[in-house]
mmCIF file of C-alpha atoms in Angstrom:
data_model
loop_
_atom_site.group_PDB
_atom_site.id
_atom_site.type_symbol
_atom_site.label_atom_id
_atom_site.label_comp_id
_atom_site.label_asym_id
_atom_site.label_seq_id
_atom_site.Cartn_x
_atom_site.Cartn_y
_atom_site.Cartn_z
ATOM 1 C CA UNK A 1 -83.039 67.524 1.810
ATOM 2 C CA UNK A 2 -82.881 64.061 3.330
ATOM 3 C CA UNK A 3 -84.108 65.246 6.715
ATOM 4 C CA UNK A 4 -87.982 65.164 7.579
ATOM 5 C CA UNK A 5 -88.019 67.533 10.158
ATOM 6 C CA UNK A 6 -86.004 69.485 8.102
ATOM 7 C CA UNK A 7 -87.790 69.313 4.906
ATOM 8 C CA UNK A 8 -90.890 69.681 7.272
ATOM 9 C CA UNK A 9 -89.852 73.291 8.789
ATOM 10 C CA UNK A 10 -87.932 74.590 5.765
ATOM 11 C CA UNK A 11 -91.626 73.891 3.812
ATOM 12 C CA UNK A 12 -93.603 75.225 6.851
ATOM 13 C CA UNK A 13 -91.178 78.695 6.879
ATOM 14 C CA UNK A 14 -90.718 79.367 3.159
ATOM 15 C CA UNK A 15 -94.860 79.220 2.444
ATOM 16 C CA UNK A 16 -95.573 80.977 5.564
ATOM 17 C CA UNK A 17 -93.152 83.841 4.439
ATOM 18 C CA UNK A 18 -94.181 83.591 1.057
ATOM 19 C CA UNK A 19 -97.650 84.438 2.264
ATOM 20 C CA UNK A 20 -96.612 87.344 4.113
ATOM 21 C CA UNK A 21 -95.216 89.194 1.832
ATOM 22 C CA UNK A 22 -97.782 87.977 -0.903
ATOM 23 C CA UNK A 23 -100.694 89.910 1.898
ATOM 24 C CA UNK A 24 -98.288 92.774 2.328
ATOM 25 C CA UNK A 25 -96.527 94.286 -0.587
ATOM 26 C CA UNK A 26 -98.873 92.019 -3.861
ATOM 27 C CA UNK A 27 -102.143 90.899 -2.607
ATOM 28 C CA UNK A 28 -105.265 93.155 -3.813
ATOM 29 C CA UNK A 29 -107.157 94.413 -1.611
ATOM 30 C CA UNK A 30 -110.672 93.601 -1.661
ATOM 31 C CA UNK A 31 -113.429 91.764 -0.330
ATOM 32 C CA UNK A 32 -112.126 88.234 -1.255
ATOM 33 C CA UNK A 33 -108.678 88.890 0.827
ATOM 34 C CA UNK A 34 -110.259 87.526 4.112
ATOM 35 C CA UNK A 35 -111.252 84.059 3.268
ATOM 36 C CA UNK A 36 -108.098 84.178 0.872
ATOM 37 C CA UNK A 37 -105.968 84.377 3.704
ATOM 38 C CA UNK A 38 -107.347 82.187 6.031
ATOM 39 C CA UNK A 39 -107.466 79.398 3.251
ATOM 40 C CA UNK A 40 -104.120 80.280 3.050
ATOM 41 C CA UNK A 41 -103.124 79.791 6.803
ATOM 42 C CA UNK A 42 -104.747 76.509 7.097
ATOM 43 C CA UNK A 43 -102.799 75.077 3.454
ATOM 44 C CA UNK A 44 -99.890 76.127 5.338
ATOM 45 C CA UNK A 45 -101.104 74.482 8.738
ATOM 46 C CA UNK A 46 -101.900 71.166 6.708
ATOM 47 C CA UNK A 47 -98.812 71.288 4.671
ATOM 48 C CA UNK A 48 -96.538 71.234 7.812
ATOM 49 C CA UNK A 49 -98.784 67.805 8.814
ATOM 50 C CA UNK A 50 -98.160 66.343 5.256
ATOM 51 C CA UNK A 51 -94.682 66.876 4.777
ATOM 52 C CA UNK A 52 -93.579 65.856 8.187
ATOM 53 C CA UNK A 53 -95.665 62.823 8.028
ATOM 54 C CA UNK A 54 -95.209 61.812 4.231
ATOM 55 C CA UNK A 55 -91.501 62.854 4.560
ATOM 56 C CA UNK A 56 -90.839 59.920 7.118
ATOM 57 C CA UNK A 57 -92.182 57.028 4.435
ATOM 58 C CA UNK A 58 -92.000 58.796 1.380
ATOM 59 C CA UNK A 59 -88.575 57.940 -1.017
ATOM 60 C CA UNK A 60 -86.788 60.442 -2.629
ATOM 61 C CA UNK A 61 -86.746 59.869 -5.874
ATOM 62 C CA UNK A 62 -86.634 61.833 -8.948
ATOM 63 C CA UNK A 63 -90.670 61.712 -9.874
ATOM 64 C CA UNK A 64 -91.311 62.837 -6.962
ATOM 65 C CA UNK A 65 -88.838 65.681 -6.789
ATOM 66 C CA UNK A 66 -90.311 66.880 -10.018
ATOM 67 C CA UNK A 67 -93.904 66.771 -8.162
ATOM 68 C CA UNK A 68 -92.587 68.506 -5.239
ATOM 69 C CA UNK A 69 -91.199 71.135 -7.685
ATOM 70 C CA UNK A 70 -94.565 71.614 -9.226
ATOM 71 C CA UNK A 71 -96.361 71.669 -6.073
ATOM 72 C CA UNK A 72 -93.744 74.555 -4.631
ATOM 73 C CA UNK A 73 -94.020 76.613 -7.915
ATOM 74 C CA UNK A 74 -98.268 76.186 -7.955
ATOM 75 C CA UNK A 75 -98.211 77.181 -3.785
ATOM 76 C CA UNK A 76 -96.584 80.315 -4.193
ATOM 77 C CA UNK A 77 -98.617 81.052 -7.201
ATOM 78 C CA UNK A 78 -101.422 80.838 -4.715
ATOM 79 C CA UNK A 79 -99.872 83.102 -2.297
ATOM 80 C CA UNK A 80 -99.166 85.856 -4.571
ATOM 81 C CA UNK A 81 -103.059 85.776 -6.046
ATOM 82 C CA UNK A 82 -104.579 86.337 -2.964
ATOM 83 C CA UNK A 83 -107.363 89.162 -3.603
ATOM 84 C CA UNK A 84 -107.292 87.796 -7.290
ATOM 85 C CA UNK A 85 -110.346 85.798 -7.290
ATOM 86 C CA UNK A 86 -109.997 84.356 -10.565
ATOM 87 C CA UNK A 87 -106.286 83.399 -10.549
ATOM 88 C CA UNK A 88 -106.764 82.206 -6.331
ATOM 89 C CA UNK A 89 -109.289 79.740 -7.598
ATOM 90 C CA UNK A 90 -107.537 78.803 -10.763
ATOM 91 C CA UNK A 91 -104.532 78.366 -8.642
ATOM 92 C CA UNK A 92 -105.883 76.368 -5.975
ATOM 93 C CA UNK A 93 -107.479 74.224 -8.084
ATOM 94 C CA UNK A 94 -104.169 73.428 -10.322
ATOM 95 C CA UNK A 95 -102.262 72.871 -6.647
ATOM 96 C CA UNK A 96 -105.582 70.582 -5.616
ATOM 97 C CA UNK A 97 -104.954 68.569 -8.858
ATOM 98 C CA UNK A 98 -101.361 68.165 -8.907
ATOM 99 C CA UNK A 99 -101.410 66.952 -5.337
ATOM 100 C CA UNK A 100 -103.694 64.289 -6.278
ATOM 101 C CA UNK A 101 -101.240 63.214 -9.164
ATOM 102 C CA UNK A 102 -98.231 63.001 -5.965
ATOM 103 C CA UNK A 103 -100.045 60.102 -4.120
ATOM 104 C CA UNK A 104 -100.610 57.624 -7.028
ATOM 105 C CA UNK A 105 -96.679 57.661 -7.647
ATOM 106 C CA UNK A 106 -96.038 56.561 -4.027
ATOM 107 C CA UNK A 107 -98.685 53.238 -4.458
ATOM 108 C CA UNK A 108 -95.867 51.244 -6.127
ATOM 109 C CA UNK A 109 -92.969 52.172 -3.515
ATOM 110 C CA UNK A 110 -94.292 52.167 -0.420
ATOM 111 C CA UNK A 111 -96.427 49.915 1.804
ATOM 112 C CA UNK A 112 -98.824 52.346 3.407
ATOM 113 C CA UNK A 113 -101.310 51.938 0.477
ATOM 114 C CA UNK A 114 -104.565 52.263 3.088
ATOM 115 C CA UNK A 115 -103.113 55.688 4.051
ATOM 116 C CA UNK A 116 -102.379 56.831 0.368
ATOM 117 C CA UNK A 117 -105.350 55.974 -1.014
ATOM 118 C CA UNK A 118 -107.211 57.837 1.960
ATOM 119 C CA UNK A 119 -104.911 61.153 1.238
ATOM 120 C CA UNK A 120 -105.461 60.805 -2.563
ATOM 121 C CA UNK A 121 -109.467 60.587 -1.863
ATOM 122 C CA UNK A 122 -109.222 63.650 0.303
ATOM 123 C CA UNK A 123 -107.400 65.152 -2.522
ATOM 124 C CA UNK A 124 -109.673 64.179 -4.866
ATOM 125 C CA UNK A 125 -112.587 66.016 -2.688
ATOM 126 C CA UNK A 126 -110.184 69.254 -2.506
ATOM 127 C CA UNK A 127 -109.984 69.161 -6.004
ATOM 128 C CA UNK A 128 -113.511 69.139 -6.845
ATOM 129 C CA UNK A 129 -114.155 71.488 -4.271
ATOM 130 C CA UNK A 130 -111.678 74.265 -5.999
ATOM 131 C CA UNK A 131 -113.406 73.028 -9.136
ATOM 132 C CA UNK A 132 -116.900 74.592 -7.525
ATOM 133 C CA UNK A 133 -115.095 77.718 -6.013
ATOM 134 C CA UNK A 134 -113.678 78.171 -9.733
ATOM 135 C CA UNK A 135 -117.010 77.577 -11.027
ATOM 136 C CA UNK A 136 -118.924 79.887 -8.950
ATOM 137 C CA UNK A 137 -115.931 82.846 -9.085
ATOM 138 C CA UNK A 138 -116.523 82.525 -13.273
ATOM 139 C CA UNK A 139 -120.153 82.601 -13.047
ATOM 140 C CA UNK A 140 -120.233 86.213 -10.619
ATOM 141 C CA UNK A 141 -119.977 84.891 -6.930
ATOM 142 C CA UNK A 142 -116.287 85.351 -6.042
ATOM 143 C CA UNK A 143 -116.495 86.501 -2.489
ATOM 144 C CA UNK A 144 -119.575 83.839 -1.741
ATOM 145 C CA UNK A 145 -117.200 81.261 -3.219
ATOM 146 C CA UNK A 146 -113.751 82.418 -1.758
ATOM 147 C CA UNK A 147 -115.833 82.187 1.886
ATOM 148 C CA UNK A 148 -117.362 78.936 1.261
ATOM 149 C CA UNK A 149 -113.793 77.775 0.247
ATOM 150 C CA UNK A 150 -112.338 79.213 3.116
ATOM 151 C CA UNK A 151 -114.804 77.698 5.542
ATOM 152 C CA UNK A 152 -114.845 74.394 3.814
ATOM 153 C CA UNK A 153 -111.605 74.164 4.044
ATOM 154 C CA UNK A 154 -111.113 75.163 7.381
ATOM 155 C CA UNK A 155 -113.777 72.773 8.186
ATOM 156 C CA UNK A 156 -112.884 69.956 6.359
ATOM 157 C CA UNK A 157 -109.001 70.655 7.795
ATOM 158 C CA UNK A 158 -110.379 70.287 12.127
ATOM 159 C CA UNK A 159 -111.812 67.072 10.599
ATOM 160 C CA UNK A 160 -109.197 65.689 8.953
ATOM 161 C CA UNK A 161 -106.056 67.142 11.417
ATOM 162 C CA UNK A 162 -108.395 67.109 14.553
ATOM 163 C CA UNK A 163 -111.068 64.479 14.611
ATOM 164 C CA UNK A 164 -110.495 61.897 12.385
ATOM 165 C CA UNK A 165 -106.445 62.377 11.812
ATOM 166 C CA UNK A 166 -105.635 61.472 8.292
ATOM 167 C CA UNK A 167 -101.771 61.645 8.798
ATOM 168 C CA UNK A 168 -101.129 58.345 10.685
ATOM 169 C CA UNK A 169 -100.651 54.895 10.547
#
C-alpha cells in the first residue's frame, strides 16, 4: 500500500470500525468502558496524524512491515478489551512498547532524525504511562486508572496534535 493517503484512511477506517463493533457486540460493560472508549477515539484520532505524516518519509521495507503487522494485530487487541481492565492496560501498554521499537528502525534510513527521536520520546512517555495504568489496574484501581489514562491521554494528545504539533517538519 504505496499510497499515504491511502494507507492513511484505510488505517483511520479499519481501527475506527474495529472499535465499533469491539463497543457493540464484545466490549464488557462496566464502569471502565467510558474512559476505555475515549482512549480509544483519540489512538484512532492520533493514528490518522501518524500514518499520514510518517507514511510520506517513511520507506517500505520489510522491518517495518513486520512492525506495522505487530502494531495492527496489538490495536485491535485493544479494541476488543475495552471494559477488560486488565487485558486494556496490558494491551495498551504492549501497543505503547512496540511503537517505541518502530521509530529506532527509521534512524538509519531516513533524515528526519530530530522528528524521530521526538516521536520515540513521546512514545517512550506513553509507554511508561500504560506501565502506571497497568500498575494501578493490578494493584485494585482500574476505573481510577482507566480515567487517568483516558484523560492523560486525551491531554497529552491537544498538546501534542494541537499546541505543540509533533507531526511536522
Amino acid at each position: 500500500m504505496g499510497n499515504p493517503t491511502v494507507k492513511t484512511w484505510t488505517a483511520t477506517l479499519a481501527f475506527s470500525l474495529a472499535g465499533v463493533i469491539a463497543i457493540l457486540f464484545y466490549a464488557s460493560v462496566s464502569p471502565v468502558l467510558p474512559p476505555h472508549v475515549i482512549f480509544y477515539v483519540v489512538l484512532v484520532i492520533n493514528t490518522f496524524f501518524s500514518v499520514r505524516f510518517f507514511s510520506r518519509i517513511a520507506p517500505e521495507n520489510k522491518s517495518q512491515f513486520a512492525i506495522d503487522t505487530v502494531l495492527v494485530i496489538l490495536y485491535l487487541a485493544l479494541a476488543f478489551s475495552m471494559g477488560y481492565p486488565f487485558t486494556f492496560a496490558f494491551f495498551a501498554l504492549c501497543l505503547f512498547i512496540a511503537a517505541s521499537s518502530k521509530y529506532p528502525l527509521l534512524l538509519l534510513v531516513i533524515s528526519q532524525t530530530n522528528v524521530l527521536k521526538r516521536k520515540i520520546l513521546i512514545d517512550l512517555m506513553g509507554t511508561a504511562a500504560c506501565a502506571a495504568v497497568l500498575g494501578a489496574t493490578v494493584a485494585g484501581y482500574p476505573l481510577e486508572a482507566a480515567w487517568a489514562a483516558a484523560i492523560g491521554f486525551t491531554l497529552g494528545n491537544v498538546y501534542f496534535l494541537l499546541i505543540n504539533p509533533m507531526y511536522r517538519l
